[in-house]
XYZ file of C-alpha atoms in Angstrom:
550
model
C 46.435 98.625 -49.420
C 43.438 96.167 -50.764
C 41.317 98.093 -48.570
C 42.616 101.721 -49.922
C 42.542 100.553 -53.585
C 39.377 99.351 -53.470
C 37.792 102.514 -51.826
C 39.384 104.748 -54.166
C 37.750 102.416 -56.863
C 34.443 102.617 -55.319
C 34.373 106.355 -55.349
C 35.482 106.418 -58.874
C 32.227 104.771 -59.785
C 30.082 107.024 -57.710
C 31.809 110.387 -59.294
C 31.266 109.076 -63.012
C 27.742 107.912 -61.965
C 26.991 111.220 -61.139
C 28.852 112.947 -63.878
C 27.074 110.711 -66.281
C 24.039 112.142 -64.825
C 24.786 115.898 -65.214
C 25.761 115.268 -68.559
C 22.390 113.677 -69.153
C 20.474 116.804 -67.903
C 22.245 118.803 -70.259
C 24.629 120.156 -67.489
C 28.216 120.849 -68.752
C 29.325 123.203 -66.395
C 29.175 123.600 -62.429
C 30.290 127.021 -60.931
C 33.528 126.822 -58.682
C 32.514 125.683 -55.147
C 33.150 128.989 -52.399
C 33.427 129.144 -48.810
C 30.155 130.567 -47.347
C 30.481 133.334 -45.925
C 29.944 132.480 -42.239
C 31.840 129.650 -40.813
C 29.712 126.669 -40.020
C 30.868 123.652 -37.726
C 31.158 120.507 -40.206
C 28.408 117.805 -38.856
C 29.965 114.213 -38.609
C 27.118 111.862 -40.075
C 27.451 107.991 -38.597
C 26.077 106.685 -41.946
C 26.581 103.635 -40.207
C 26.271 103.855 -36.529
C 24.373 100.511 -35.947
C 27.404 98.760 -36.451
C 30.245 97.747 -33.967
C 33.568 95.592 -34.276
C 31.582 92.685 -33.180
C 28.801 92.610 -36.395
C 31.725 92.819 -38.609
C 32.791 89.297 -37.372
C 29.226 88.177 -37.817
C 26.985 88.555 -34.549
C 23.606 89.177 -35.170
C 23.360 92.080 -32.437
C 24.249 95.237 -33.929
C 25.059 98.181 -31.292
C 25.540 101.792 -31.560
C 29.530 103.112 -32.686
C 30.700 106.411 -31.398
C 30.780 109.059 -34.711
C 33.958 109.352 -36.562
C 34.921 106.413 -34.947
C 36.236 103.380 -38.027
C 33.106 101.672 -37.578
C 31.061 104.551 -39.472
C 32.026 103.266 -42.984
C 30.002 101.898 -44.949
C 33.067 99.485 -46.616
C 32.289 97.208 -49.674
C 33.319 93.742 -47.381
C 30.780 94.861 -45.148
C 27.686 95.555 -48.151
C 28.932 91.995 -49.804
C 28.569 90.564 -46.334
C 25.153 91.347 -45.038
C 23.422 93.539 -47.272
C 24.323 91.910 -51.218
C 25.630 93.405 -54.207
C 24.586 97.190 -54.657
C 25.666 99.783 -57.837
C 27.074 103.269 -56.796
C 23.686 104.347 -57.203
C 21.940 102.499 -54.661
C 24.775 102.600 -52.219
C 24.312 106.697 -52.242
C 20.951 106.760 -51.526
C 20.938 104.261 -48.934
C 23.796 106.839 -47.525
C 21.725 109.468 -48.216
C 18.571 108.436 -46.523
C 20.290 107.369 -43.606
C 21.026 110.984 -43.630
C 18.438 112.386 -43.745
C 16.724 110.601 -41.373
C 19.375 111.382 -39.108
C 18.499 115.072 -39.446
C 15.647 113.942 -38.020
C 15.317 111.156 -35.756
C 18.481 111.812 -33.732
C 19.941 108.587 -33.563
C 17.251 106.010 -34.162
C 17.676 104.833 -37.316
C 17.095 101.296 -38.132
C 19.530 98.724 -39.335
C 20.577 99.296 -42.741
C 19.084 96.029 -43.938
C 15.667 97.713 -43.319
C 16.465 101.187 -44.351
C 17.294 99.402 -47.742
C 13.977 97.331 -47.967
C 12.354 100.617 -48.224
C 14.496 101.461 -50.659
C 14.218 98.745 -52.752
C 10.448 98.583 -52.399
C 10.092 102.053 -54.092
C 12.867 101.833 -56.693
C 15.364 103.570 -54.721
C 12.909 106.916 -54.877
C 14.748 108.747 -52.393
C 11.854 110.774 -51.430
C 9.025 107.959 -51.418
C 11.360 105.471 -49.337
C 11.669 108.394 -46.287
C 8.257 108.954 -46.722
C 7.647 105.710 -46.173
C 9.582 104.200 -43.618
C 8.895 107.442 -41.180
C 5.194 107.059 -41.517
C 6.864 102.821 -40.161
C 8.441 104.123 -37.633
C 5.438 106.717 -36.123
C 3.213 103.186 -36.620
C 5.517 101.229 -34.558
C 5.717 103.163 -32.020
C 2.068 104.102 -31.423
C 1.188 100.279 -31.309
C 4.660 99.716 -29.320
C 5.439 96.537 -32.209
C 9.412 97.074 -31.232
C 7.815 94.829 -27.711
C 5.798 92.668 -29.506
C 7.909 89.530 -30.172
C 8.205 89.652 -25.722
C 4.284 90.638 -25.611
C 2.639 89.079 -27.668
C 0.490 85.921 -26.084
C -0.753 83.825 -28.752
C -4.680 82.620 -27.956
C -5.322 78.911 -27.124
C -8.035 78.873 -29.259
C -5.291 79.920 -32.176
C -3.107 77.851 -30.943
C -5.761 75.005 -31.394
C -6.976 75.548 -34.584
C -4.401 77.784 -36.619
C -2.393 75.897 -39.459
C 0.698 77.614 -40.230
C 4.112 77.324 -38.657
C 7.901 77.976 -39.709
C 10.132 74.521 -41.220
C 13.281 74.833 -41.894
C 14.571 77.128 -44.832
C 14.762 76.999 -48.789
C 17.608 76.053 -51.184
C 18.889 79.645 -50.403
C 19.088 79.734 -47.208
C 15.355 82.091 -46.138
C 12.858 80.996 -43.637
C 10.156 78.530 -45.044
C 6.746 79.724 -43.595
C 4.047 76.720 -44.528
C 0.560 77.727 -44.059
C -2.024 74.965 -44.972
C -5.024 77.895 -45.817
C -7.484 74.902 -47.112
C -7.511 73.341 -43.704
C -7.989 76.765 -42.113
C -11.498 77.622 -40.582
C -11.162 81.167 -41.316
C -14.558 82.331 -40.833
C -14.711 80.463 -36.858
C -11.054 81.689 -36.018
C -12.238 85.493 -37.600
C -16.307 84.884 -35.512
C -14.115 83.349 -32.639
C -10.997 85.792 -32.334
C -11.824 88.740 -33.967
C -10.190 91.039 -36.684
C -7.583 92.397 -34.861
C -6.064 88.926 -32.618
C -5.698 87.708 -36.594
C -3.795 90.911 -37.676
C -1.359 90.953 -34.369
C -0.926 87.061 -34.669
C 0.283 87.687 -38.191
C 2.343 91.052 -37.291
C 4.306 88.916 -34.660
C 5.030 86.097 -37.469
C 6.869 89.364 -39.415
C 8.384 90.001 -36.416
C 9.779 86.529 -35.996
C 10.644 86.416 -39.924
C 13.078 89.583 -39.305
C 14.500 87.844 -36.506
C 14.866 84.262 -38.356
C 16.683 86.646 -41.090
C 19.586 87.582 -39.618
C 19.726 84.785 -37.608
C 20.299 82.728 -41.224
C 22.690 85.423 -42.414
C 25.024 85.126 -39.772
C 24.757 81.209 -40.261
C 25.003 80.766 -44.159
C 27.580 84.125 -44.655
C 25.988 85.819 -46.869
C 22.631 88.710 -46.624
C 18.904 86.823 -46.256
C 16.438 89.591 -46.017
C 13.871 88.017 -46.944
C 11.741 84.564 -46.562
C 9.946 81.816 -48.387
C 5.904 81.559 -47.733
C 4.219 78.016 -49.039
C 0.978 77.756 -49.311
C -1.114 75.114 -49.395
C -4.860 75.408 -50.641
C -6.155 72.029 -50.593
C -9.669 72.565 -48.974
C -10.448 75.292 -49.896
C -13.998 76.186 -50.933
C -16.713 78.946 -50.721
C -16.584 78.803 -46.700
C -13.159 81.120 -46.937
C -14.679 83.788 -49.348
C -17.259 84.720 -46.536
C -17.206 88.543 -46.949
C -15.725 89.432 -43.099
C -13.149 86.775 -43.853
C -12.079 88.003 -46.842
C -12.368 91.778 -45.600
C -10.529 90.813 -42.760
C -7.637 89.778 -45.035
C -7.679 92.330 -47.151
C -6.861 94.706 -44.123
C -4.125 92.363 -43.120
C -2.548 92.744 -46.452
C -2.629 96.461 -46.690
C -0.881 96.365 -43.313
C 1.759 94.209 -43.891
C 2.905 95.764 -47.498
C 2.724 99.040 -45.704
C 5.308 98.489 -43.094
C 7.286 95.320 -43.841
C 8.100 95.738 -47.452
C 10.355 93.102 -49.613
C 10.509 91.034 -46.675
C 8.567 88.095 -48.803
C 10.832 86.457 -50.698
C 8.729 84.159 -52.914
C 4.823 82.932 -52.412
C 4.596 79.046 -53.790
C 0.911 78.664 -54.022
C 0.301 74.446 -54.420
C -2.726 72.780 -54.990
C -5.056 75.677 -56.532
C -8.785 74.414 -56.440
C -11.219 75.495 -59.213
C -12.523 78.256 -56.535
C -8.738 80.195 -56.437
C -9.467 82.865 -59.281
C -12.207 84.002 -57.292
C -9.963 84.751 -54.450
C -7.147 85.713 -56.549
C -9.646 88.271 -58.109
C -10.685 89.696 -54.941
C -6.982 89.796 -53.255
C -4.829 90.606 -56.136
C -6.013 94.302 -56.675
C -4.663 94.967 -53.446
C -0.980 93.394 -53.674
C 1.776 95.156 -54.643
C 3.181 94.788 -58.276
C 5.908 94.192 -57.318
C 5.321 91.417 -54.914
C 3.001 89.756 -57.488
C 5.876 89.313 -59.184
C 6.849 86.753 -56.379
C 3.785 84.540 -56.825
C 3.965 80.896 -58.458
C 0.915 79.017 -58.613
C 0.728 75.150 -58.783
C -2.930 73.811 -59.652
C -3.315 70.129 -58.591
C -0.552 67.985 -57.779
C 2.230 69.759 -60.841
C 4.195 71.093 -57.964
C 5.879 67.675 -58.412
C 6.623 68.313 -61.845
C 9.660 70.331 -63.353
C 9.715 73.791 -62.241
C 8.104 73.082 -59.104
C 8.600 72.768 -55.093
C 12.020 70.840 -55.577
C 14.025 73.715 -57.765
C 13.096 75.861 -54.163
C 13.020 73.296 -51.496
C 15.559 70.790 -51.309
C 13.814 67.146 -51.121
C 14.537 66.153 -47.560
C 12.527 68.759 -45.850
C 9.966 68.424 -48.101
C 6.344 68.134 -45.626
C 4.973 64.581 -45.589
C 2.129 65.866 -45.842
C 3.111 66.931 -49.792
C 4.521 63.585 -50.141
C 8.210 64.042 -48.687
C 9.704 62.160 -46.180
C 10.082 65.278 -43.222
C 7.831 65.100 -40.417
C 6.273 68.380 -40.129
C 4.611 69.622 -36.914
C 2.148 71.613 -38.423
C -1.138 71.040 -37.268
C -4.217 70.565 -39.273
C -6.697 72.862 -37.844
C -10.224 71.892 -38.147
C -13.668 73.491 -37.313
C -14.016 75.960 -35.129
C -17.186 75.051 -32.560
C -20.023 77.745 -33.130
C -20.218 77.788 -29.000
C -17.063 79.491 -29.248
C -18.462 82.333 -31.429
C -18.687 85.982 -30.174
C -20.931 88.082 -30.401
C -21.633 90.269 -33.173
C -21.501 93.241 -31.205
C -17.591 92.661 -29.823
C -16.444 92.149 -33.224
C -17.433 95.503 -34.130
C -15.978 97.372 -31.078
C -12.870 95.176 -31.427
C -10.818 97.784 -33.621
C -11.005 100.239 -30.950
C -10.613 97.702 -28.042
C -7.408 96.502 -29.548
C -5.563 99.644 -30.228
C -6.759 101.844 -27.494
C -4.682 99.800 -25.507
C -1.713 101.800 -26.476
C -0.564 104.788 -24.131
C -0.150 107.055 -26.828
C -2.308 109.402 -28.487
C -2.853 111.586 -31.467
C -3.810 115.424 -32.235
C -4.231 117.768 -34.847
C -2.183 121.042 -35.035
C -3.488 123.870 -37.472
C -2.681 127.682 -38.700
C -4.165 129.271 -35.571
C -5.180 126.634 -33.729
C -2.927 125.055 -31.291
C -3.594 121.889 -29.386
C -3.479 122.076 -25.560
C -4.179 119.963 -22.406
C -4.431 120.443 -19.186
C -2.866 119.021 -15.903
C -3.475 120.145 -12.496
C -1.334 120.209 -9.883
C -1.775 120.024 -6.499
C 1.536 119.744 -5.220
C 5.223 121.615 -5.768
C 7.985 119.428 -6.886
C 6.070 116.715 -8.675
C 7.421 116.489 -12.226
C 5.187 116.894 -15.367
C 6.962 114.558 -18.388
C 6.156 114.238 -21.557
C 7.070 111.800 -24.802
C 6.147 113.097 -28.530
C 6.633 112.673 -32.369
C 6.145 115.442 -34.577
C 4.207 113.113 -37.606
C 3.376 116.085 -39.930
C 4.923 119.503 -40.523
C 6.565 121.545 -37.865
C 5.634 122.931 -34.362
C 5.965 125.086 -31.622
C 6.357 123.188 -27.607
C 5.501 125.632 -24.663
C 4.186 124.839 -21.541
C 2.340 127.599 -19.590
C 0.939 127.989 -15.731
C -2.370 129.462 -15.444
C -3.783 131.428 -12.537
C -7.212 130.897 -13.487
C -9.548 127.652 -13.959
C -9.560 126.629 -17.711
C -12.576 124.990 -18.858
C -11.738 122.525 -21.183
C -14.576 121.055 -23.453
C -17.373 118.219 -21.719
C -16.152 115.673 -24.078
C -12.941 113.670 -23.390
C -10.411 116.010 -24.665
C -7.948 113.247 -25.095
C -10.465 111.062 -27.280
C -9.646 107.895 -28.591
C -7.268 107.038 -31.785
C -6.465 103.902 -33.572
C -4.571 102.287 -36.129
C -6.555 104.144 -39.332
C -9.898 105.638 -39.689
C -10.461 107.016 -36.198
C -10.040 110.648 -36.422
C -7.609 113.467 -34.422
C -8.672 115.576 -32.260
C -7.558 119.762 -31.639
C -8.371 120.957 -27.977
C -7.741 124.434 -27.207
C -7.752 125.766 -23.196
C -6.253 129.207 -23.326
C -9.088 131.558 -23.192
C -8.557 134.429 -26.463
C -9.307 137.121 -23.513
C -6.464 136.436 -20.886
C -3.487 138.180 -21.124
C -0.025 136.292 -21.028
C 2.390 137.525 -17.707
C -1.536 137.996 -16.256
C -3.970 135.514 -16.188
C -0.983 133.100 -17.134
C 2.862 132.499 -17.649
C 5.002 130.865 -19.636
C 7.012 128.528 -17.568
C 9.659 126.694 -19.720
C 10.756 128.214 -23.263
C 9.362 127.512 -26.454
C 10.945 124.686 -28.207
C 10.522 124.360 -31.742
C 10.050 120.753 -32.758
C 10.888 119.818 -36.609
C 8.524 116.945 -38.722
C 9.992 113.565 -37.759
C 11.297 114.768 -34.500
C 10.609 112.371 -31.098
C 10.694 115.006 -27.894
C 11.118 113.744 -24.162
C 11.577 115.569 -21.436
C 10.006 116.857 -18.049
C 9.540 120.084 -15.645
C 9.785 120.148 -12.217
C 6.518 122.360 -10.673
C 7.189 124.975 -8.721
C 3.800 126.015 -7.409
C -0.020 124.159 -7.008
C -2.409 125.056 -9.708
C -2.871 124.479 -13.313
C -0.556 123.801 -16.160
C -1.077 123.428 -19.958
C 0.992 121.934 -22.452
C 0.402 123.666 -25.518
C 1.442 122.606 -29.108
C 1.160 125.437 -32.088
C 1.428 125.439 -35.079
C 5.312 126.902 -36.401
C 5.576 128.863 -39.905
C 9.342 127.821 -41.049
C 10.944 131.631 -42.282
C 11.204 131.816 -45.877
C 15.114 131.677 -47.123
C 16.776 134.662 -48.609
C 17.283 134.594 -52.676
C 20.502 135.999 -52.279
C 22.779 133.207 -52.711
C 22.652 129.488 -54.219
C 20.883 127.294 -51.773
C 22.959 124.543 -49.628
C 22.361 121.161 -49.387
C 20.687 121.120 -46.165
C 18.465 123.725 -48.057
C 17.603 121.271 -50.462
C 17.519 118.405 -48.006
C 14.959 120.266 -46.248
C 12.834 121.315 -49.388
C 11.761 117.373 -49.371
C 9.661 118.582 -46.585
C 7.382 120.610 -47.361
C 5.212 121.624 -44.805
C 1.078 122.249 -44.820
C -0.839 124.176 -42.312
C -1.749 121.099 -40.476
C 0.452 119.082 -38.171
C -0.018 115.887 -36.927
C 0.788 114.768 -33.389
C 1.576 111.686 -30.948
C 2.202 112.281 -27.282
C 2.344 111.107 -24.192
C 1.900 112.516 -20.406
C 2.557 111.770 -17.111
C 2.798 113.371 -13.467
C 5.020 111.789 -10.881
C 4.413 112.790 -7.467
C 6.974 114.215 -6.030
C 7.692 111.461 -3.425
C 7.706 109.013 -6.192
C 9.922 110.957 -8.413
C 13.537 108.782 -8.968
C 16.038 109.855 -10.933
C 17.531 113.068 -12.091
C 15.850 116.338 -12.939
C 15.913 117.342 -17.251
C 13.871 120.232 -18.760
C 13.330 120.283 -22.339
C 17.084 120.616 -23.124
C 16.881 116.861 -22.944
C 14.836 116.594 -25.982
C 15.174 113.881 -28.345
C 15.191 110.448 -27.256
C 14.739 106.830 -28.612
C 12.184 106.172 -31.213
C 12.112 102.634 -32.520
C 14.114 99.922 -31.751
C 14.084 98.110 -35.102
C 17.994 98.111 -34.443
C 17.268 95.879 -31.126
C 19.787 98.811 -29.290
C 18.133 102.491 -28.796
C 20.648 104.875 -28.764
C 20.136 107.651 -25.770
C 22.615 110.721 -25.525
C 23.693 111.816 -21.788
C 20.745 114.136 -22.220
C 18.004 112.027 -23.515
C 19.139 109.111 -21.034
C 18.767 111.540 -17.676
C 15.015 112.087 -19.191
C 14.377 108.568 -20.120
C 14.747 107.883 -16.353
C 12.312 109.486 -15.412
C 9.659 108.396 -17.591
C 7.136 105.787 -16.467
């Protein structure tokens, strides 16, 4: 009955929330809701399928609940517990972006803890935050970051000379991160290591932040989302505003705010030297307002004063280092030897070096022309698979056998891609002049692939040859005036295609006497996407494909 009351309470607030609002924008009267006028099948929407019987009682792992089943409420002892105190407001459009991305992503959705970092980064925008966190999710998958906490091999040489390290938590409970910058050699481990080992070294110590999160919610009982960074610039000097250095930190920040938003709790910046503002000037311009907001500076030793490191950090695990009596394991860096330098020319190349690596790559889809590539065959029975996100606007899948020779273009059709700034490429094989049931056939049917979408699936070959996997570009139909629009209408308004799409895919032939596992066409179509969750949820479908991938 506590349970019941309180719902009914709850949904009390959210109707005069909303009335409030209509009566804001002048509204004062709604038409009388009526039956469309062909019967559609009510969609069950598991606005909280991440969660089973077991997170309730506080385990960290949260798995996948059947839909309709209890566990897809999103009840206000559960919110309290590990997500805080929202209004009626927020709780909606958390509820409503888990929708929509739903819609969308087919059962991929990360935890609500991060779907609601989005949300709080943009003001609970509804619009901005799903902007955001699918452009997250494309990145994450295209540099495989859901592996990198397993992957991720940290460089001796790092190891040796870096000078930051988690210790303990704060007075509420976060992760301390300490990072001694001042005793950092930042322009030998940047000359030593490169750009990029500096930006995956800190991606992995997000990584290991998220994790050290709900680790610390499940042992205080209550939500930590966040954590506490100190940082300690004694030593610091013109050597860490050479221009690579700083360049190379600049990128780091516009990486992090992008994709792990309000996940910094508060920045305690001790021991400012007379060269900070410079820094500050360079840096700030680049940090989020909101985040700034986070920032307290200390300028010699008035961290000790009122105010300072002991209203945040309870005395005991204060570093000895700052004077407290905790040992702290932190090392102290040093000088990076110049014989350790590389050369000039590897640090250029490094960008593409680094995230060429991934498997995965990325084309352009306009009005007219289609991106295609080519495989051919040698054998029947081998089994053509294939793994893609539709990252802008909507398109058409086919895949087509040809009974002539396609020439595709001298150059590497498949290019290379990276994390920003290297550009897409559009590759079309299909010849204007051949006729279709002639010179070639269509061998599976068309699929039509929505923005946001992840595809998987495969075709087993039936004859030698040559077969093209073709992508084109797909013109939504324009909706009838005739009646009031419906909320999937409206839903679907938010995304507004252009005449270019965006791709990221994935190939691969298996032979047929290495084929395992059981035969899927592109009925078995969506599959997992990012495993922010820790648990990728596959329908019977999608699993049967995603055995027979790699």
């Amino acid at each position: 009955m506590k349970q019941y009351a309180s719902s009914i309470k709850k949904g009390k607030e959210i109707i005069e929330y909303y009335l409030k609002e209509l009566e804001n924008d002048g509204i004062t009267h709604v038409l009388r809701w009526a039956p469309p006028a062909t019967p559609t099948v009510p969609i069950q929407i598991p606005v909280s399928s991440n969660r089973n019987v077991h997170s309730r009682k506080g385990g960290s792992n949260l798995s996948t609940s059947l839909p309709g089943s209890p566990d897809d409420k999103l009840d206000a002892d559960w919110i309290r517990r590990y997500l805080g105190e929202l209004t009626p407001m927020q709780e909606s459009c958390l509820i409503r972006l888990r929708k929509l991305l739903q819609e969308t992503h087919k059962g991929k959705i990360p935890k609500d803890q991060h779907v609601l970092r989005f949300l709080r980064s943009r003001d609970f925008n509804l619009e901005k935050a799903r902007e955001a966190l699918c452009h997250t999710l494309t990145w994450r998958k295209q540099h495989q970051m859901d592996h990198l906490l397993d992957t991720w091999q940290c460089p001796q040489l790092l190891c040796d000379y870096n000078t930051g390290g988690w210790h303990h938590h704060d007075k509420d409970g976060r992760p301390l991160y300490i990072l001694r910058l001042g005793q950092m050699d930042t322009k030998g481990l940047v000359r030593a290591l490169g750009e990029e080992s500096l930006l995956r070294h800190v991606l992995f110590i997000n990584e290991d932040g998220l994790r050290r999160c709900e680790e610390n919610t499940v042992v205080f009982g209550r939500p930590i989302s966040c954590w506490t960074c100190l940082v300690d610039l004694e030593g610091l000097n013109m050597r860490h505003l050479w221009r690579p250095g700083v360049k190379a930190l600049l990128r780091i920040i516009e990486v992090v705010e992008a994709n792990y938003p309000e996940t910094l709790g508060r920045l305690l910046i001790i021991r400012a030297p007379r060269v900070f503002p410079v820094l500050w000037t360079l840096v700030s311009p680049f940090i989020n307002e909101n985040t700034r907001k986070k920032f307290l500076i200390y300028a010699g030793n008035d961290y000790n004063g009122p105010g300072g490191l002991l209203e945040y950090i309870s005395a005991d695990i204060i570093p000895d280092f700052l004077g407290g009596g905790c040992m702290c394991g932190i090392p102290e860096g040093g000088v990076v030897p110049k014989s350790l330098y590389r050369a000039t020319e590897g640090l250029e190349n490094e960008e593409v070096q680094l995230w060429t690596e991934t498997i995965y790559k990325i084309a352009s889809v306009s009005k007219g022309s289609p991106h295609e590539i080519l495989i051919e065959n040698t054998e029947a029975s081998s089994v053509i698979t294939w793994d893609f996100d539709v990252c802008k606007g909507d398109i058409m899948f086919s895949i087509y056998h040809s009974k002539l020779t396609p020439h595709p273009p001298k150059k590497d059709p498949l290019g290379s891609h990276g994390i920003m700034g290297i550009g897409v490429n559009n590759v079309q094989l299909i010849d204007k002049s051949w006729i279709l049931g002639k010179d070639y056939s269509l061998v599976e049917t068309s699929l039509t692939c929505r923005e946001g979408e992840s595809i998987q699936g495969s075709h087993v070959t039936r004859w030698p040859g040559f077969y093209i996997l073709q992508w084109h570009y797909y013109s939504t139909p324009a909706c009838t005036a005739s009646s009031m629009p419906r909320m999937d209408d409206m839903l679907a308004s938010l995304q507004v295609s252009s005449h270019k799409c965006k791709i990221l895919y994935y190939t691969e032939v298996l032979g047929s006497q290495d084929f395992r596992g059981s035969m899927t066409s592109l009925a078995s179509s969506h599959s997992g996407f990012s495993q922010l969750s820790n648990v990728t949820t596959f329908s019977s479908q999608s699993h049967s494909s995603s055995t027979i991938s790699r």
